[in-house]
Amino acid sequence: MATTPVPTTAKTDAPPPRSVLRDPAFLRLWTGTTASGLATWALPFVLGLAVLHRDLGAAGLGLVLAARTAGFLAAVAVGGVLADRHSRRAVVLWSGLAAAVAAPLLAAGLGRSLVLMTVAAALAGAGQGACRPAFQALTAETVDPERRQQANAAMTMAVRSSTLAGPALTALLAAFLDVWTLLLGIGLLWLVAALVPGKGAAAHATTTDPAAEPAPRAGFRVEFLEGIREARRHPWFLAGLGALVAVIALGYSATSVALPLISRDRYDTEWVLAAAMTAYTVGALGGALVIARWRPRSQGWAAFAGLAVYGFAPLSLMLPVHPVVVVAAYAVAGIGIELFNVPWFTATQREVAPDKLARVSSLDFLVSYGLAPVGLALIAPAIDAFGVTSVLAACAAACFLVPAAAALVPTARHFARTAPATKA
């Protein structure tokens, strides 16, 4: 007996999202972000060349770099408020242009006016600081949620690649170009960062009625405090900031001071210093490649575990191990730091209210960048007072224990206020 054929049902599964690397809007944003990262990295290196050429003294270099840091810290909070108040694209444009203008001013002051160079460095730092939270928020506007982790991984890979290849490229250019020309090249990179990114596809304004009159804006202080209140709504975010402070201000600062000393005194070679720093960058590249596709079930716990493995770097320096072990420990630390960074940025873009995203991102940069100099300033006296082994042991313990404690905070397991729905 014949049976009626059952009609086939159409597949309802959505096609996999297109790779973010094939999205022209993201590629424009990626190009601008990469150019800003290259310019940010290149400036201290080029100014170091100016010291070698005796166009700038060592004290002058310290003053110029300190002015850049001060400009960054002053502008990052302002940039966060402006990027939530106005177009993120406009903030990227004007901050990039400010940094671009600073480059020829630095060149004009080279060997002539330390005051002009200091003012120009502060302007460059302000441009860098103002654009950071705007770039983070613009990523959320440009890339849909399903592809943001891949997008953030692509961003960090670009930064790590420039750190790895940049010294050789700059040294090659320095063989043919003088410091003045290299500074102008940094200005061109900032022009790319300012002009190339496009507008985000999503708006973050809260008013949907175009005929409605805009509500009066609150003052800067009020809007900045609104960003702090938004951050406090996310316990996982506060826990992550605390863990970052421990790793950056203690672990990273300790290894930055101790690694050159141990490379010289214990191993009697500069090779360990160079190899360890290179291994850290290569490891970070590998970590970004992994996290671009890996979606752990407990994303927050996996991220905090990645952050905690930085403790192996100070641990390897306090033990009398073969130098290969030190290099391997730095590679593992590099992998772990990106297993934290990429999900951290992605979760912030997903969980934070869109109209407050830039302000919350500015808190991230303000805390992490702001406390790093404090740690560097305190580590050297601590080593003189207590010895390098004791300081490294304390910093390694902090790197292991503080992220572990942060992982116990409510909402930290998934970097979300609610657990993600499980697929049937």
Short mmCIF file of C-alpha atoms in Angstrom, two decimals:
data_model
loop_
_atom_site.label_atom_id
_atom_site.label_comp_id
_atom_site.label_asym_id
_atom_site.label_seq_id
_atom_site.Cartn_x
_atom_site.Cartn_y
_atom_site.Cartn_z
CA MET A 1 0.00 0.00 0.00
CA ALA A 2 1.35 3.35 -1.03
CA THR A 3 1.96 5.95 1.60
CA THR A 4 1.80 9.66 1.22
CA PRO A 5 5.31 11.05 1.19
CA VAL A 6 6.06 13.33 4.08
CA PRO A 7 7.13 16.72 2.83
CA THR A 8 10.60 17.70 3.79
CA THR A 9 10.82 20.59 6.21
CA ALA A 10 12.97 23.51 5.36
CA LYS A 11 16.03 23.92 7.45
CA THR A 12 15.65 26.65 9.99
CA ASP A 13 19.25 26.81 11.10
CA ALA A 14 20.70 30.20 10.29
CA PRO A 15 23.85 30.18 8.17
CA PRO A 16 27.04 30.72 10.09
CA PRO A 17 27.93 34.39 10.36
CA ARG A 18 30.34 35.70 7.77
CA SER A 19 33.88 36.13 8.97
CA VAL A 20 34.44 39.56 10.44
CA LEU A 21 37.60 39.80 8.33
CA ARG A 22 35.37 40.02 5.24
CA ASP A 23 33.37 42.94 6.59
CA PRO A 24 34.53 46.24 4.99
CA ALA A 25 33.23 48.32 7.92
CA PHE A 26 35.20 46.27 10.42
CA LEU A 27 38.32 46.29 8.24
CA ARG A 28 38.22 50.09 8.20
CA LEU A 29 37.89 50.13 11.98
CA TRP A 30 40.65 47.52 12.32
CA THR A 31 42.95 49.60 10.11
CA GLY A 32 42.38 52.71 12.19
CA THR A 33 42.87 50.88 15.48
CA THR A 34 46.03 49.21 14.19
CA ALA A 35 47.45 52.53 13.00
CA SER A 36 46.81 54.09 16.41
CA GLY A 37 48.47 51.14 18.12
CA LEU A 38 51.54 51.40 15.90
CA ALA A 39 51.79 55.14 16.53
CA THR A 40 51.41 54.64 20.28
CA TRP A 41 54.12 51.98 20.37
CA ALA A 42 56.50 53.80 18.02
CA LEU A 43 56.74 57.12 19.87
CA PRO A 44 58.84 55.93 22.88
CA PHE A 45 61.12 53.97 20.54
CA VAL A 46 61.68 56.95 18.22
CA LEU A 47 62.29 59.26 21.18
CA GLY A 48 64.83 56.72 22.41
CA LEU A 49 66.60 57.09 19.07
CA ALA A 50 66.63 60.85 19.68
CA VAL A 51 68.53 60.20 22.93
CA LEU A 52 71.05 58.05 21.05
CA HIS A 53 71.52 60.85 18.53
CA ARG A 54 71.92 63.36 21.39
CA ASP A 55 68.93 65.41 20.25
CA LEU A 56 67.26 64.70 23.60
CA GLY A 57 68.71 64.01 27.04
CA ALA A 58 67.76 61.13 29.31
CA ALA A 59 66.04 63.48 31.77
CA GLY A 60 64.20 65.12 28.89
CA LEU A 61 63.03 61.72 27.65
CA GLY A 62 61.61 60.90 31.06
CA LEU A 63 59.81 64.26 31.22
CA VAL A 64 58.32 63.87 27.73
CA LEU A 65 57.11 60.32 28.38
CA ALA A 66 55.66 61.35 31.75
CA ALA A 67 53.78 64.20 30.02
CA ARG A 68 52.36 61.72 27.52
CA THR A 69 51.15 59.46 30.33
CA ALA A 70 49.61 62.41 32.16
CA GLY A 71 47.82 63.51 28.99
CA PHE A 72 46.50 60.00 28.48
CA LEU A 73 45.12 59.68 32.00
CA ALA A 74 43.55 63.14 31.90
CA ALA A 75 41.85 62.50 28.56
CA VAL A 76 40.69 58.91 28.88
CA ALA A 77 37.88 59.76 31.31
CA VAL A 78 36.89 62.83 29.30
CA GLY A 79 36.93 60.77 26.12
CA GLY A 80 34.61 58.20 27.66
CA VAL A 81 32.02 60.83 28.53
CA LEU A 82 32.31 62.53 25.13
CA ALA A 83 31.98 59.23 23.26
CA ASP A 84 28.72 58.49 25.11
CA ARG A 85 27.47 62.04 24.71
CA HIS A 86 28.33 62.51 21.02
CA SER A 87 29.17 60.40 17.99
CA ARG A 88 31.88 57.83 18.74
CA ARG A 89 33.16 58.32 15.21
CA ALA A 90 33.56 62.06 15.82
CA VAL A 91 35.52 61.43 19.02
CA VAL A 92 37.87 59.08 17.14
CA LEU A 93 38.29 61.71 14.42
CA TRP A 94 39.14 64.66 16.67
CA SER A 95 41.30 62.69 19.10
CA GLY A 96 43.25 61.17 16.21
CA LEU A 97 43.73 64.60 14.65
CA ALA A 98 44.98 65.97 17.98
CA ALA A 99 47.59 63.22 18.20
CA ALA A 100 48.52 63.78 14.54
CA VAL A 101 49.11 67.50 15.19
CA ALA A 102 51.32 66.62 18.16
CA ALA A 103 53.81 64.71 15.98
CA PRO A 104 55.15 67.67 13.95
CA LEU A 105 55.21 69.74 17.15
CA LEU A 106 57.45 67.10 18.71
CA ALA A 107 59.65 67.24 15.62
CA ALA A 108 59.79 71.05 15.77
CA GLY A 109 60.89 70.99 19.40
CA LEU A 110 63.50 68.26 18.91
CA GLY A 111 66.86 69.65 19.96
CA ARG A 112 65.38 73.14 20.31
CA SER A 113 62.66 73.35 22.96
CA LEU A 114 62.00 70.78 25.66
CA VAL A 115 58.95 72.79 26.74
CA LEU A 116 57.39 72.47 23.28
CA MET A 117 58.13 68.73 23.22
CA THR A 118 56.56 68.28 26.65
CA VAL A 119 53.38 70.10 25.63
CA ALA A 120 53.24 68.15 22.36
CA ALA A 121 53.70 64.84 24.20
CA ALA A 122 50.83 65.71 26.55
CA LEU A 123 48.67 66.46 23.48
CA ALA A 124 49.68 63.14 21.90
CA GLY A 125 48.78 61.31 25.11
CA ALA A 126 45.45 63.12 25.28
CA GLY A 127 44.61 62.05 21.73
CA GLN A 128 45.57 58.48 22.52
CA GLY A 129 43.55 58.45 25.74
CA ALA A 130 40.41 60.01 24.25
CA CYS A 131 40.26 57.58 21.33
CA ARG A 132 40.62 54.35 23.37
CA PRO A 133 37.11 54.17 24.89
CA ALA A 134 35.63 55.50 21.65
CA PHE A 135 37.26 52.69 19.65
CA GLN A 136 35.89 50.12 22.11
CA ALA A 137 32.36 51.49 21.83
CA LEU A 138 32.64 51.87 18.05
CA THR A 139 33.51 48.18 17.79
CA ALA A 140 30.20 47.33 19.46
CA GLU A 141 28.39 49.58 16.97
CA THR A 142 30.18 48.16 13.94
CA VAL A 143 30.18 44.40 14.68
CA ASP A 144 27.16 42.28 15.56
CA PRO A 145 27.28 40.41 18.91
CA GLU A 146 27.95 36.98 17.37
CA ARG A 147 31.22 38.16 15.83
CA ARG A 148 32.56 40.54 18.48
CA GLN A 149 34.87 38.01 20.12
CA GLN A 150 36.46 37.31 16.73
CA ALA A 151 36.68 41.06 16.12
CA ASN A 152 38.37 41.75 19.47
CA ALA A 153 40.79 38.89 18.84
CA ALA A 154 41.68 40.40 15.46
CA MET A 155 42.28 43.77 17.14
CA THR A 156 44.63 42.35 19.75
CA MET A 157 46.48 40.25 17.17
CA ALA A 158 47.20 43.42 15.21
CA VAL A 159 48.60 45.12 18.31
CA ARG A 160 50.76 42.12 19.27
CA SER A 161 52.04 41.71 15.70
CA SER A 162 53.11 45.35 15.59
CA THR A 163 54.91 44.92 18.92
CA LEU A 164 56.74 41.89 17.54
CA ALA A 165 57.67 43.26 14.11
CA GLY A 166 57.86 46.95 15.02
CA PRO A 167 61.38 47.12 16.47
CA ALA A 168 62.96 45.56 13.39
CA LEU A 169 60.90 47.76 11.06
CA THR A 170 61.72 50.95 12.96
CA ALA A 171 65.41 50.06 13.12
CA LEU A 172 65.34 49.47 9.37
CA LEU A 173 63.66 52.81 8.71
CA ALA A 174 66.09 54.57 11.08
CA ALA A 175 68.94 53.46 8.83
CA PHE A 176 67.51 55.64 6.04
CA LEU A 177 65.41 58.28 7.84
CA ASP A 178 66.24 60.73 10.63
CA VAL A 179 64.27 61.07 13.86
CA TRP A 180 62.45 64.17 12.58
CA THR A 181 61.07 62.23 9.61
CA LEU A 182 60.11 59.27 11.80
CA LEU A 183 58.11 61.59 14.05
CA LEU A 184 56.24 62.90 11.01
CA GLY A 185 55.55 59.28 10.08
CA ILE A 186 53.91 58.79 13.47
CA GLY A 187 51.70 61.76 12.65
CA LEU A 188 50.66 60.09 9.39
CA LEU A 189 49.70 56.95 11.30
CA TRP A 190 47.45 59.05 13.53
CA LEU A 191 45.87 60.58 10.43
CA VAL A 192 45.02 57.06 9.26
CA ALA A 193 43.52 56.32 12.68
CA ALA A 194 41.46 59.49 12.52
CA LEU A 195 40.21 59.34 8.93
CA VAL A 196 39.87 55.69 7.89
CA PRO A 197 37.27 54.21 10.34
CA GLY A 198 33.65 54.55 9.26
CA LYS A 199 30.51 55.27 11.22
CA GLY A 200 29.03 52.56 13.40
CA ALA A 201 25.88 50.86 12.17
CA ALA A 202 24.06 51.22 15.49
CA ALA A 203 23.26 54.42 17.34
CA HIS A 204 23.60 54.66 21.08
CA ALA A 205 21.31 57.61 21.68
CA THR A 206 18.45 56.98 24.04
CA THR A 207 16.00 59.32 22.31
CA THR A 208 14.07 57.60 19.51
CA ASP A 209 11.62 60.37 18.55
CA PRO A 210 13.36 62.67 16.06
CA ALA A 211 10.76 65.38 16.68
CA ALA A 212 11.34 65.42 20.43
CA GLU A 213 13.51 68.19 21.78
CA PRO A 214 16.79 66.93 23.24
CA ALA A 215 16.85 66.76 26.99
CA PRO A 216 19.38 69.03 28.70
CA ARG A 217 22.67 67.26 29.25
CA ALA A 218 23.97 66.66 32.73
CA GLY A 219 27.38 67.97 33.66
CA PHE A 220 30.60 66.06 33.01
CA ARG A 221 30.94 64.97 36.64
CA VAL A 222 27.38 63.64 36.75
CA GLU A 223 27.81 61.68 33.53
CA PHE A 224 31.14 60.26 34.65
CA LEU A 225 29.53 59.12 37.93
CA GLU A 226 26.75 57.51 35.86
CA GLY A 227 29.44 55.42 34.21
CA ILE A 228 30.77 54.36 37.62
CA ARG A 229 27.25 53.40 38.71
CA GLU A 230 26.82 51.36 35.53
CA ALA A 231 30.10 49.56 36.24
CA ARG A 232 28.93 48.78 39.79
CA ARG A 233 25.86 47.04 38.34
CA HIS A 234 28.21 44.32 37.05
CA PRO A 235 30.05 42.56 39.90
CA TRP A 236 32.12 40.57 37.40
CA PHE A 237 33.46 43.83 35.94
CA LEU A 238 34.57 45.17 39.32
CA ALA A 239 36.15 41.81 40.15
CA GLY A 240 37.99 41.85 36.83
CA LEU A 241 39.33 45.34 37.48
CA GLY A 242 40.63 44.20 40.85
CA ALA A 243 42.35 41.20 39.29
CA LEU A 244 43.86 43.40 36.57
CA VAL A 245 45.26 45.78 39.19
CA ALA A 246 46.96 42.88 40.96
CA VAL A 247 48.49 41.45 37.81
CA ILE A 248 49.53 44.76 36.22
CA ALA A 249 50.58 46.83 39.24
CA LEU A 250 52.28 43.89 40.99
CA GLY A 251 53.06 41.03 38.61
CA TYR A 252 53.81 42.97 35.43
CA SER A 253 55.64 45.74 37.28
CA ALA A 254 57.77 43.27 39.23
CA THR A 255 58.80 41.34 36.14
CA SER A 256 59.53 44.55 34.22
CA VAL A 257 62.03 45.58 36.89
CA ALA A 258 63.39 42.14 37.81
CA LEU A 259 63.80 40.53 34.38
CA PRO A 260 66.65 42.82 33.20
CA LEU A 261 68.41 42.41 36.56
CA ILE A 262 68.13 38.62 36.58
CA SER A 263 69.06 38.35 32.91
CA ARG A 264 72.26 40.25 33.72
CA ASP A 265 73.16 38.93 37.18
CA ARG A 266 72.00 35.29 37.09
CA TYR A 267 72.42 34.37 33.43
CA ASP A 268 75.08 36.94 32.45
CA THR A 269 73.45 37.60 29.08
CA GLU A 270 70.93 39.91 27.49
CA TRP A 271 69.55 36.97 25.51
CA VAL A 272 67.17 35.94 28.30
CA LEU A 273 65.63 39.42 28.44
CA ALA A 274 65.08 39.60 24.67
CA ALA A 275 63.88 36.01 24.34
CA ALA A 276 61.42 36.27 27.25
CA MET A 277 59.80 39.45 25.93
CA THR A 278 59.57 37.98 22.44
CA ALA A 279 58.06 34.77 23.82
CA TYR A 280 55.45 36.79 25.70
CA THR A 281 54.34 38.53 22.50
CA VAL A 282 54.33 35.29 20.49
CA GLY A 283 52.33 33.62 23.24
CA ALA A 284 49.82 36.48 23.20
CA LEU A 285 49.40 36.03 19.45
CA GLY A 286 48.73 32.34 20.00
CA GLY A 287 46.24 33.11 22.75
CA ALA A 288 44.36 35.52 20.48
CA LEU A 289 44.19 32.88 17.75
CA VAL A 290 42.77 30.35 20.20
CA ILE A 291 40.16 32.62 21.77
CA ALA A 292 38.97 33.89 18.38
CA ARG A 293 37.12 30.57 18.00
CA TRP A 294 37.05 28.96 21.44
CA ARG A 295 33.86 29.53 23.44
CA PRO A 296 34.35 27.98 26.89
CA ARG A 297 31.19 27.05 28.77
CA SER A 298 32.25 29.10 31.81
CA GLN A 299 33.79 32.02 29.98
CA GLY A 300 34.58 34.13 33.04
CA TRP A 301 36.28 31.33 34.95
CA ALA A 302 38.38 30.46 31.90
CA ALA A 303 39.35 34.12 31.51
CA PHE A 304 40.38 34.50 35.14
CA ALA A 305 42.40 31.29 34.89
CA GLY A 306 44.20 32.77 31.89
CA LEU A 307 44.93 35.97 33.80
CA ALA A 308 46.25 34.00 36.79
CA VAL A 309 48.87 32.14 34.77
CA TYR A 310 50.84 35.39 34.52
CA GLY A 311 52.06 34.34 37.96
CA PHE A 312 54.37 31.83 36.28
CA ALA A 313 56.49 34.74 34.98
CA PRO A 314 57.59 36.07 38.41
CA LEU A 315 57.71 32.50 39.72
CA SER A 316 60.23 31.50 37.05
CA LEU A 317 62.41 34.51 37.90
CA MET A 318 62.64 33.69 41.60
CA LEU A 319 63.77 30.09 41.03
CA PRO A 320 67.24 28.99 39.80
CA VAL A 321 65.92 27.39 36.62
CA HIS A 322 67.30 26.97 33.13
CA PRO A 323 66.72 30.09 31.00
CA VAL A 324 64.50 28.06 28.67
CA VAL A 325 62.07 27.68 31.57
CA VAL A 326 61.91 31.47 31.96
CA VAL A 327 61.20 31.88 28.25
CA ALA A 328 58.51 29.18 28.39
CA ALA A 329 56.89 30.83 31.42
CA TYR A 330 56.66 34.13 29.55
CA ALA A 331 55.09 32.39 26.55
CA VAL A 332 52.46 30.83 28.82
CA ALA A 333 51.83 34.22 30.44
CA GLY A 334 51.30 35.76 27.01
CA ILE A 335 48.78 33.10 26.05
CA GLY A 336 46.90 33.59 29.30
CA ILE A 337 46.68 37.36 29.09
CA GLU A 338 44.80 37.21 25.78
CA LEU A 339 42.56 34.41 27.03
CA PHE A 340 41.46 37.08 29.51
CA ASN A 341 41.58 40.26 27.41
CA VAL A 342 39.42 39.20 24.47
CA PRO A 343 36.47 37.77 26.47
CA TRP A 344 36.76 40.73 28.85
CA PHE A 345 36.35 43.29 26.06
CA THR A 346 33.62 41.23 24.43
CA ALA A 347 31.64 40.86 27.66
CA THR A 348 31.90 44.59 28.35
CA GLN A 349 30.52 45.37 24.90
CA ARG A 350 27.70 42.85 25.44
CA GLU A 351 26.66 43.49 29.04
CA VAL A 352 27.11 47.23 29.58
CA ALA A 353 24.30 49.59 28.58
CA PRO A 354 25.16 50.87 25.06
CA ASP A 355 24.81 54.54 26.03
CA LYS A 356 27.32 54.08 28.88
CA LEU A 357 29.76 51.71 27.18
CA ALA A 358 32.48 54.28 26.46
CA ARG A 359 32.44 55.57 30.05
CA VAL A 360 32.76 52.07 31.50
CA SER A 361 35.54 51.27 29.03
CA SER A 362 37.33 54.45 30.09
CA LEU A 363 37.31 53.19 33.69
CA ASP A 364 39.03 50.04 32.50
CA PHE A 365 41.82 51.99 30.78
CA LEU A 366 42.04 54.54 33.59
CA VAL A 367 42.59 51.89 36.27
CA SER A 368 44.86 49.57 34.31
CA TYR A 369 47.05 52.28 32.75
CA GLY A 370 46.89 54.60 35.75
CA LEU A 371 48.12 52.14 38.36
CA ALA A 372 50.90 50.63 36.25
CA PRO A 373 53.30 53.58 36.87
CA VAL A 374 52.52 53.37 40.59
CA GLY A 375 53.54 49.72 40.65
CA LEU A 376 56.73 50.44 38.72
CA ALA A 377 57.62 53.24 41.13
CA LEU A 378 57.14 51.01 44.20
CA ILE A 379 58.69 47.75 43.02
CA ALA A 380 62.31 48.97 42.86
CA PRO A 381 62.32 50.31 46.47
CA ALA A 382 60.62 47.11 47.61
CA ILE A 383 63.35 45.03 45.98
CA ASP A 384 66.01 47.13 47.73
CA ALA A 385 64.24 46.70 51.08
CA PHE A 386 63.16 43.06 50.98
CA GLY A 387 65.18 41.45 48.22
CA VAL A 388 64.19 40.41 44.73
CA THR A 389 63.17 36.87 45.71
CA SER A 390 60.72 37.98 48.40
CA VAL A 391 59.13 40.60 46.15
CA LEU A 392 58.77 38.17 43.26
CA ALA A 393 57.24 35.55 45.57
CA ALA A 394 54.66 38.02 46.88
CA CYS A 395 53.81 39.23 43.37
CA ALA A 396 53.50 35.67 42.04
CA ALA A 397 51.15 34.80 44.90
CA ALA A 398 49.04 37.89 44.14
CA CYS A 399 48.83 36.92 40.45
CA PHE A 400 47.56 33.45 41.36
CA LEU A 401 45.29 34.29 44.28
CA VAL A 402 43.57 37.55 43.31
CA PRO A 403 42.10 36.26 39.99
CA ALA A 404 41.04 33.09 41.83
CA ALA A 405 39.21 35.20 44.41
CA ALA A 406 37.68 37.33 41.64
CA ALA A 407 36.31 34.18 40.00
CA LEU A 408 34.23 33.54 43.14
CA VAL A 409 32.33 36.83 42.80
CA PRO A 410 28.69 36.47 41.71
CA THR A 411 28.25 36.76 37.90
CA ALA A 412 32.00 36.16 37.36
CA ARG A 413 31.55 32.62 36.02
CA HIS A 414 30.01 33.76 32.74
CA PHE A 415 30.98 37.47 32.69
CA ALA A 416 27.25 38.13 32.67
CA ARG A 417 24.45 39.02 35.07
CA THR A 418 22.53 35.94 33.93
CA ALA A 419 23.89 32.59 32.81
CA PRO A 420 23.69 31.98 29.04
CA ALA A 421 20.92 29.70 27.85
CA THR A 422 22.09 26.16 27.11
CA LYS A 423 21.28 24.64 23.75
CA ALA A 424 18.90 21.68 23.78
#
